[in-house]
Amino acid sequence: MIEKKDITGIILAGGKSTRMGTDKGFLLLNKKPFVQYSIDALKPLVSEIIIVSDNSNYDTFGLKRINDSIKDAGPVAGICSGLEASSTAYNLVLSCDVPLITSKILQKLIDNVDDTYEIIQIESNGKTMPLIALYKKQTKNTFNKLIQADERRLRIAVNACQFKNVVLEEENEVLTMNVNTQNELKIVEDEYNH
Ligand SMILES: Nc1nc2c(ncn2[C@@H]2O[C@H](COP(=O)(O)OP(=O)(O)OP(=O)(O)O)[C@@H](O)[C@H]2O)c(=O)[nH]1
């Protein structure tokens, strides 16, 4: 069984947000920024939290923030930057646009750790979610090779590692909803106030 001291939380908060038009981590749900929901879900489970973003406004959360080591290369490079900065073997990677996420769901990833797998990701409503996932630090080697070969698709990168999916129960699927558009923000607000 792995312990809190063996796990770092890595929050991805970079990217272009072209669909939303504003930095998603600072969107508000019940007056709280989205990124704070990711922080709160990770906090009980990890020894350190790293925010990967070039936006220094994230410094207000008082956590370690690192810049993307490769610019405009998407989540594969963001994960790599986080893993390079991490000092633990296990890393919970979480995007900043899933404000309904809970520690209980992230705990399921930890409960599924075993020696065989390098990545354990949530599968929700038939969709795998590599940005709600546990990564071994060693996956940065595979990811770095793929980036060097100009491969930036996260699904391809995950498939190049030993991975396992943790299938969520139907009643929990809504908790993994990610927000890319104003319309999805409304759905999440309705769900939150439900
Ligand atoms: N650090 C870092 N995070 C990223 C990068 N690209 C995407 N992300 C994060 O990954 C998560 C999913 O991002 P997407 O919604 O797929 O991409 P996006 O660029 O934010 O938005 P779109 O331009 O609308 O696709 C979000 O938490 C983003 O903040 C990147 O280049 N660096």
PDB file of C-alpha atoms and ligand atoms in Angstrom:
ATOM      1  CA  MET A   1       0.000   0.000   0.000  1.00  0.00           C
ATOM      2  CA  ILE A   2       1.452   3.389  -0.924  1.00  0.00           C
ATOM      3  CA  GLU A   3       1.321   6.273   1.514  1.00  0.00           C
ATOM      4  CA  LYS A   4       0.735  10.001   1.265  1.00  0.00           C
ATOM      5  CA  LYS A   5       4.462  10.668   1.466  1.00  0.00           C
ATOM      6  CA  ASP A   6       4.961   8.664  -1.742  1.00  0.00           C
ATOM      7  CA  ILE A   7       2.515  10.764  -3.783  1.00  0.00           C
ATOM      8  CA  THR A   8       2.707  14.230  -5.358  1.00  0.00           C
ATOM      9  CA  GLY A   9      -0.310  16.036  -6.787  1.00  0.00           C
ATOM     10  CA  ILE A  10       0.252  17.620 -10.199  1.00  0.00           C
ATOM     11  CA  ILE A  11      -2.359  20.102 -11.422  1.00  0.00           C
ATOM     12  CA  LEU A  12      -2.309  21.005 -15.104  1.00  0.00           C
ATOM     13  CA  ALA A  13      -3.393  24.607 -15.522  1.00  0.00           C
ATOM     14  CA  GLY A  14      -1.784  25.673 -18.777  1.00  0.00           C
ATOM     15  CA  GLY A  15      -3.030  25.361 -22.314  1.00  0.00           C
ATOM     16  CA  LYS A  16      -4.878  27.727 -24.557  1.00  0.00           C
ATOM     17  CA  SER A  17      -8.486  27.500 -23.289  1.00  0.00           C
ATOM     18  CA  THR A  18      -9.592  28.366 -26.823  1.00  0.00           C
ATOM     19  CA  ARG A  19     -13.109  27.001 -26.313  1.00  0.00           C
ATOM     20  CA  MET A  20     -13.710  28.846 -23.022  1.00  0.00           C
ATOM     21  CA  GLY A  21     -11.745  31.965 -23.899  1.00  0.00           C
ATOM     22  CA  THR A  22     -10.449  32.530 -20.356  1.00  0.00           C
ATOM     23  CA  ASP A  23      -8.085  30.635 -18.073  1.00  0.00           C
ATOM     24  CA  LYS A  24     -10.244  27.753 -16.812  1.00  0.00           C
ATOM     25  CA  GLY A  25      -8.569  27.430 -13.424  1.00  0.00           C
ATOM     26  CA  PHE A  26      -9.911  30.858 -12.439  1.00  0.00           C
ATOM     27  CA  LEU A  27     -13.531  30.222 -13.411  1.00  0.00           C
ATOM     28  CA  LEU A  28     -15.755  30.426 -10.356  1.00  0.00           C
ATOM     29  CA  LEU A  29     -18.162  27.849  -9.000  1.00  0.00           C
ATOM     30  CA  ASN A  30     -19.953  29.008  -5.847  1.00  0.00           C
ATOM     31  CA  LYS A  31     -17.391  31.859  -5.649  1.00  0.00           C
ATOM     32  CA  LYS A  32     -14.460  29.420  -5.508  1.00  0.00           C
ATOM     33  CA  PRO A  33     -11.950  29.149  -8.383  1.00  0.00           C
ATOM     34  CA  PHE A  34     -11.945  25.862 -10.277  1.00  0.00           C
ATOM     35  CA  VAL A  35      -8.304  25.190  -9.456  1.00  0.00           C
ATOM     36  CA  GLN A  36      -9.146  25.322  -5.741  1.00  0.00           C
ATOM     37  CA  TYR A  37     -11.464  22.326  -6.229  1.00  0.00           C
ATOM     38  CA  SER A  38      -8.556  20.359  -7.696  1.00  0.00           C
ATOM     39  CA  ILE A  39      -6.322  21.453  -4.807  1.00  0.00           C
ATOM     40  CA  ASP A  40      -8.934  20.488  -2.198  1.00  0.00           C
ATOM     41  CA  ALA A  41      -9.484  17.033  -3.719  1.00  0.00           C
ATOM     42  CA  LEU A  42      -5.748  16.313  -3.847  1.00  0.00           C
ATOM     43  CA  LYS A  43      -4.720  17.767  -0.493  1.00  0.00           C
ATOM     44  CA  PRO A  44      -5.639  14.868   1.838  1.00  0.00           C
ATOM     45  CA  LEU A  45      -3.875  12.345  -0.408  1.00  0.00           C
ATOM     46  CA  VAL A  46      -0.510  13.872  -1.323  1.00  0.00           C
ATOM     47  CA  SER A  47       2.647  15.237   0.319  1.00  0.00           C
ATOM     48  CA  GLU A  48       3.091  18.140  -2.116  1.00  0.00           C
ATOM     49  CA  ILE A  49       1.054  19.843  -4.835  1.00  0.00           C
ATOM     50  CA  ILE A  50       2.663  21.287  -7.968  1.00  0.00           C
ATOM     51  CA  ILE A  51       0.757  23.545 -10.362  1.00  0.00           C
ATOM     52  CA  VAL A  52       2.077  23.384 -13.927  1.00  0.00           C
ATOM     53  CA  SER A  53       1.313  26.686 -15.634  1.00  0.00           C
ATOM     54  CA  ASP A  54       3.132  29.663 -17.111  1.00  0.00           C
ATOM     55  CA  ASN A  55       0.523  31.940 -15.517  1.00  0.00           C
ATOM     56  CA  SER A  56       2.081  33.433 -12.355  1.00  0.00           C
ATOM     57  CA  ASN A  57      -1.385  34.385 -11.043  1.00  0.00           C
ATOM     58  CA  TYR A  58      -1.500  30.797  -9.754  1.00  0.00           C
ATOM     59  CA  ASP A  59       1.148  31.788  -7.194  1.00  0.00           C
ATOM     60  CA  THR A  60      -1.673  33.227  -5.069  1.00  0.00           C
ATOM     61  CA  PHE A  61      -2.589  29.674  -4.025  1.00  0.00           C
ATOM     62  CA  GLY A  62       0.688  29.393  -2.116  1.00  0.00           C
ATOM     63  CA  LEU A  63       1.782  26.142  -3.764  1.00  0.00           C
ATOM     64  CA  LYS A  64       4.812  25.244  -5.850  1.00  0.00           C
ATOM     65  CA  ARG A  65       4.250  26.419  -9.430  1.00  0.00           C
ATOM     66  CA  ILE A  66       6.441  25.482 -12.350  1.00  0.00           C
ATOM     67  CA  ASN A  67       6.432  26.674 -15.942  1.00  0.00           C
ATOM     68  CA  ASP A  68       5.942  24.270 -18.835  1.00  0.00           C
ATOM     69  CA  SER A  69       9.400  23.120 -19.874  1.00  0.00           C
ATOM     70  CA  ILE A  70       8.164  22.902 -23.472  1.00  0.00           C
ATOM     71  CA  LYS A  71       5.757  25.621 -24.577  1.00  0.00           C
ATOM     72  CA  ASP A  72       2.434  25.110 -26.350  1.00  0.00           C
ATOM     73  CA  ALA A  73       2.911  21.361 -26.488  1.00  0.00           C
ATOM     74  CA  GLY A  74      -0.258  20.400 -24.593  1.00  0.00           C
ATOM     75  CA  PRO A  75      -0.897  18.098 -21.653  1.00  0.00           C
ATOM     76  CA  VAL A  76       1.774  15.491 -22.538  1.00  0.00           C
ATOM     77  CA  ALA A  77       4.460  18.141 -22.051  1.00  0.00           C
ATOM     78  CA  GLY A  78       2.635  19.555 -19.006  1.00  0.00           C
ATOM     79  CA  ILE A  79       2.622  16.135 -17.330  1.00  0.00           C
ATOM     80  CA  CYS A  80       6.300  15.692 -18.180  1.00  0.00           C
ATOM     81  CA  SER A  81       7.185  19.054 -16.605  1.00  0.00           C
ATOM     82  CA  GLY A  82       5.288  18.063 -13.463  1.00  0.00           C
ATOM     83  CA  LEU A  83       6.911  14.636 -13.248  1.00  0.00           C
ATOM     84  CA  GLU A  84      10.386  16.153 -13.672  1.00  0.00           C
ATOM     85  CA  ALA A  85       9.700  18.479 -10.735  1.00  0.00           C
ATOM     86  CA  SER A  86       8.180  15.751  -8.559  1.00  0.00           C
ATOM     87  CA  SER A  87      10.257  14.026  -5.915  1.00  0.00           C
ATOM     88  CA  THR A  88       7.952  11.020  -5.440  1.00  0.00           C
ATOM     89  CA  ALA A  89       7.479   7.755  -7.329  1.00  0.00           C
ATOM     90  CA  TYR A  90       3.701   8.207  -7.620  1.00  0.00           C
ATOM     91  CA  ASN A  91       1.890  11.262  -8.922  1.00  0.00           C
ATOM     92  CA  LEU A  92      -1.788  12.109  -9.033  1.00  0.00           C
ATOM     93  CA  VAL A  93      -2.294  14.176 -12.180  1.00  0.00           C
ATOM     94  CA  LEU A  94      -5.420  16.298 -12.305  1.00  0.00           C
ATOM     95  CA  SER A  95      -6.650  18.967 -14.696  1.00  0.00           C
ATOM     96  CA  CYS A  96      -7.966  22.285 -13.376  1.00  0.00           C
ATOM     97  CA  ASP A  97     -11.338  21.992 -15.127  1.00  0.00           C
ATOM     98  CA  VAL A  98     -13.068  19.214 -13.144  1.00  0.00           C
ATOM     99  CA  PRO A  99     -14.584  21.123 -10.188  1.00  0.00           C
ATOM    100  CA  LEU A 100     -16.896  18.311  -9.041  1.00  0.00           C
ATOM    101  CA  ILE A 101     -13.980  15.919  -8.454  1.00  0.00           C
ATOM    102  CA  THR A 102     -13.598  14.389  -4.988  1.00  0.00           C
ATOM    103  CA  SER A 103     -10.795  12.856  -2.942  1.00  0.00           C
ATOM    104  CA  LYS A 104     -12.841   9.646  -2.826  1.00  0.00           C
ATOM    105  CA  ILE A 105     -12.543   9.213  -6.592  1.00  0.00           C
ATOM    106  CA  LEU A 106      -8.803   9.921  -6.517  1.00  0.00           C
ATOM    107  CA  GLN A 107      -8.424   7.413  -3.677  1.00  0.00           C
ATOM    108  CA  LYS A 108      -9.752   4.715  -6.020  1.00  0.00           C
ATOM    109  CA  LEU A 109      -6.688   5.282  -8.235  1.00  0.00           C
ATOM    110  CA  ILE A 110      -4.384   4.814  -5.241  1.00  0.00           C
ATOM    111  CA  ASP A 111      -6.255   1.670  -4.184  1.00  0.00           C
ATOM    112  CA  ASN A 112      -5.554   0.167  -7.595  1.00  0.00           C
ATOM    113  CA  VAL A 113      -1.781   0.637  -7.539  1.00  0.00           C
ATOM    114  CA  ASP A 114       0.271  -2.437  -8.264  1.00  0.00           C
ATOM    115  CA  ASP A 115       3.707  -3.144  -9.674  1.00  0.00           C
ATOM    116  CA  THR A 116       2.482  -3.924 -13.187  1.00  0.00           C
ATOM    117  CA  TYR A 117       1.004  -0.569 -14.100  1.00  0.00           C
ATOM    118  CA  GLU A 118       2.718   2.746 -14.853  1.00  0.00           C
ATOM    119  CA  ILE A 119      -0.525   4.694 -15.283  1.00  0.00           C
ATOM    120  CA  ILE A 120      -3.895   4.130 -13.619  1.00  0.00           C
ATOM    121  CA  GLN A 121      -6.658   6.276 -15.066  1.00  0.00           C
ATOM    122  CA  ILE A 122     -10.358   6.793 -14.443  1.00  0.00           C
ATOM    123  CA  GLU A 123     -12.815   5.479 -16.996  1.00  0.00           C
ATOM    124  CA  SER A 124     -16.100   7.320 -16.761  1.00  0.00           C
ATOM    125  CA  ASN A 125     -19.141   6.860 -18.969  1.00  0.00           C
ATOM    126  CA  GLY A 126     -17.034   4.790 -21.393  1.00  0.00           C
ATOM    127  CA  LYS A 127     -14.340   7.488 -21.662  1.00  0.00           C
ATOM    128  CA  THR A 128     -10.821   7.127 -20.320  1.00  0.00           C
ATOM    129  CA  MET A 129      -9.586  10.166 -18.402  1.00  0.00           C
ATOM    130  CA  PRO A 130      -5.800  10.521 -18.463  1.00  0.00           C
ATOM    131  CA  LEU A 131      -6.087  13.852 -16.627  1.00  0.00           C
ATOM    132  CA  ILE A 132      -7.678  12.115 -13.634  1.00  0.00           C
ATOM    133  CA  ALA A 133      -4.965   9.544 -13.210  1.00  0.00           C
ATOM    134  CA  LEU A 134      -2.032   8.247 -11.217  1.00  0.00           C
ATOM    135  CA  TYR A 135       1.342   8.250 -12.996  1.00  0.00           C
ATOM    136  CA  LYS A 136       4.586   6.628 -11.950  1.00  0.00           C
ATOM    137  CA  LYS A 137       7.444   9.092 -12.263  1.00  0.00           C
ATOM    138  CA  GLN A 138       9.188   6.769 -14.734  1.00  0.00           C
ATOM    139  CA  THR A 139       6.538   7.463 -17.415  1.00  0.00           C
ATOM    140  CA  LYS A 140       8.305  10.759 -18.096  1.00  0.00           C
ATOM    141  CA  ASN A 141      10.942   8.807 -20.022  1.00  0.00           C
ATOM    142  CA  THR A 142       8.388   7.414 -22.482  1.00  0.00           C
ATOM    143  CA  PHE A 143       6.588  10.761 -22.662  1.00  0.00           C
ATOM    144  CA  ASN A 144       9.835  12.648 -23.353  1.00  0.00           C
ATOM    145  CA  LYS A 145      10.712  10.290 -26.196  1.00  0.00           C
ATOM    146  CA  LEU A 146       7.288  10.798 -27.763  1.00  0.00           C
ATOM    147  CA  ILE A 147       7.518  14.590 -27.478  1.00  0.00           C
ATOM    148  CA  GLN A 148      10.903  14.462 -29.158  1.00  0.00           C
ATOM    149  CA  ALA A 149       9.276  12.459 -31.960  1.00  0.00           C
ATOM    150  CA  ASP A 150       6.621  15.216 -32.171  1.00  0.00           C
ATOM    151  CA  GLU A 151       3.843  12.999 -30.782  1.00  0.00           C
ATOM    152  CA  ARG A 152       1.583  15.178 -28.634  1.00  0.00           C
ATOM    153  CA  ARG A 153      -1.558  13.112 -28.331  1.00  0.00           C
ATOM    154  CA  LEU A 154      -2.056  12.172 -24.693  1.00  0.00           C
ATOM    155  CA  ARG A 155      -3.999   9.006 -25.491  1.00  0.00           C
ATOM    156  CA  ILE A 156      -1.151   7.723 -27.644  1.00  0.00           C
ATOM    157  CA  ALA A 157       1.324   8.510 -24.877  1.00  0.00           C
ATOM    158  CA  VAL A 158      -0.780   6.657 -22.283  1.00  0.00           C
ATOM    159  CA  ASN A 159      -1.138   3.680 -24.616  1.00  0.00           C
ATOM    160  CA  ALA A 160       2.660   3.525 -24.931  1.00  0.00           C
ATOM    161  CA  CYS A 161       2.855   2.780 -21.176  1.00  0.00           C
ATOM    162  CA  GLN A 162       1.474  -0.069 -19.066  1.00  0.00           C
ATOM    163  CA  PHE A 163      -1.920   1.292 -18.060  1.00  0.00           C
ATOM    164  CA  LYS A 164      -5.045   0.224 -16.258  1.00  0.00           C
ATOM    165  CA  ASN A 165      -8.526   1.767 -16.224  1.00  0.00           C
ATOM    166  CA  VAL A 166     -10.585   2.117 -13.058  1.00  0.00           C
ATOM    167  CA  VAL A 167     -14.212   2.083 -14.149  1.00  0.00           C
ATOM    168  CA  LEU A 168     -16.437   4.461 -12.183  1.00  0.00           C
ATOM    169  CA  GLU A 169     -19.886   3.517 -10.978  1.00  0.00           C
ATOM    170  CA  GLU A 170     -22.636   5.231 -12.955  1.00  0.00           C
ATOM    171  CA  GLU A 171     -23.737   7.419 -10.031  1.00  0.00           C
ATOM    172  CA  ASN A 172     -20.232   8.916  -9.791  1.00  0.00           C
ATOM    173  CA  GLU A 173     -19.752   9.649 -13.492  1.00  0.00           C
ATOM    174  CA  VAL A 174     -20.998  13.239 -13.178  1.00  0.00           C
ATOM    175  CA  LEU A 175     -18.196  14.032 -10.700  1.00  0.00           C
ATOM    176  CA  THR A 176     -15.594  13.699 -13.450  1.00  0.00           C
ATOM    177  CA  MET A 177     -17.268  16.120 -15.823  1.00  0.00           C
ATOM    178  CA  ASN A 178     -14.799  18.576 -17.329  1.00  0.00           C
ATOM    179  CA  VAL A 179     -15.686  22.083 -18.427  1.00  0.00           C
ATOM    180  CA  ASN A 180     -14.585  23.346 -21.819  1.00  0.00           C
ATOM    181  CA  THR A 181     -17.419  25.675 -22.783  1.00  0.00           C
ATOM    182  CA  GLN A 182     -19.867  28.138 -21.222  1.00  0.00           C
ATOM    183  CA  ASN A 183     -22.600  25.582 -21.750  1.00  0.00           C
ATOM    184  CA  GLU A 184     -20.689  22.925 -19.798  1.00  0.00           C
ATOM    185  CA  LEU A 185     -20.123  25.492 -17.040  1.00  0.00           C
ATOM    186  CA  LYS A 186     -23.904  25.879 -16.728  1.00  0.00           C
ATOM    187  CA  ILE A 187     -24.352  22.100 -16.497  1.00  0.00           C
ATOM    188  CA  VAL A 188     -21.753  21.874 -13.720  1.00  0.00           C
ATOM    189  CA  GLU A 189     -23.382  24.800 -11.854  1.00  0.00           C
ATOM    190  CA  ASP A 190     -26.769  23.048 -12.041  1.00  0.00           C
ATOM    191  CA  GLU A 191     -25.220  19.826 -10.805  1.00  0.00           C
ATOM    192  CA  TYR A 192     -23.445  21.615  -7.931  1.00  0.00           C
ATOM    193  CA  ASN A 193     -26.638  23.340  -6.815  1.00  0.00           C
ATOM    194  CA  HIS A 194     -28.678  20.157  -7.213  1.00  0.00           C
TER     195      HIS A 194
HETATM  196  N1  LIG B   1       0.639  22.899 -18.111  1.00  0.00           N
HETATM  197  C1  LIG B   1      -0.104  22.707 -19.204  1.00  0.00           C
HETATM  198  N2  LIG B   1      -1.400  22.334 -19.066  1.00  0.00           N
HETATM  199  C2  LIG B   1      -2.125  22.173 -20.196  1.00  0.00           C
HETATM  200  C3  LIG B   1      -1.593  22.362 -21.495  1.00  0.00           C
HETATM  201  N3  LIG B   1      -2.579  22.130 -22.408  1.00  0.00           N
HETATM  202  C4  LIG B   1      -3.677  21.810 -21.699  1.00  0.00           C
HETATM  203  N4  LIG B   1      -3.420  21.838 -20.367  1.00  0.00           N
HETATM  204  C5  LIG B   1      -4.350  21.540 -19.271  1.00  0.00           C
HETATM  205  O1  LIG B   1      -4.944  20.288 -19.537  1.00  0.00           O
HETATM  206  C6  LIG B   1      -6.321  20.290 -19.183  1.00  0.00           C
HETATM  207  C7  LIG B   1      -7.159  19.945 -20.394  1.00  0.00           C
HETATM  208  O2  LIG B   1      -6.948  20.926 -21.354  1.00  0.00           O
HETATM  209  P1  LIG B   1      -7.880  21.057 -22.640  1.00  0.00           P
HETATM  210  O3  LIG B   1      -9.204  21.611 -22.244  1.00  0.00           O
HETATM  211  O4  LIG B   1      -7.874  19.799 -23.385  1.00  0.00           O
HETATM  212  O5  LIG B   1      -7.056  22.113 -23.494  1.00  0.00           O
HETATM  213  P2  LIG B   1      -7.011  23.674 -23.380  1.00  0.00           P
HETATM  214  O6  LIG B   1      -5.836  24.105 -24.197  1.00  0.00           O
HETATM  215  O7  LIG B   1      -7.038  24.129 -21.947  1.00  0.00           O
HETATM  216  O8  LIG B   1      -8.395  24.165 -24.028  1.00  0.00           O
HETATM  217  P3  LIG B   1      -8.828  24.182 -25.581  1.00  0.00           P
HETATM  218  O9  LIG B   1      -7.915  25.168 -26.249  1.00  0.00           O
HETATM  219  O10 LIG B   1     -10.243  24.673 -25.531  1.00  0.00           O
HETATM  220  O11 LIG B   1      -8.658  22.782 -26.080  1.00  0.00           O
HETATM  221  C8  LIG B   1      -6.603  21.662 -18.585  1.00  0.00           C
HETATM  222  O12 LIG B   1      -6.494  21.539 -17.173  1.00  0.00           O
HETATM  223  C9  LIG B   1      -5.489  22.539 -19.144  1.00  0.00           C
HETATM  224  O13 LIG B   1      -5.185  23.573 -18.232  1.00  0.00           O
HETATM  225  C10 LIG B   1      -0.206  22.755 -21.598  1.00  0.00           C
HETATM  226  O14 LIG B   1       0.363  22.980 -22.681  1.00  0.00           O
HETATM  227  N5  LIG B   1       0.469  22.904 -20.421  1.00  0.00           N
END
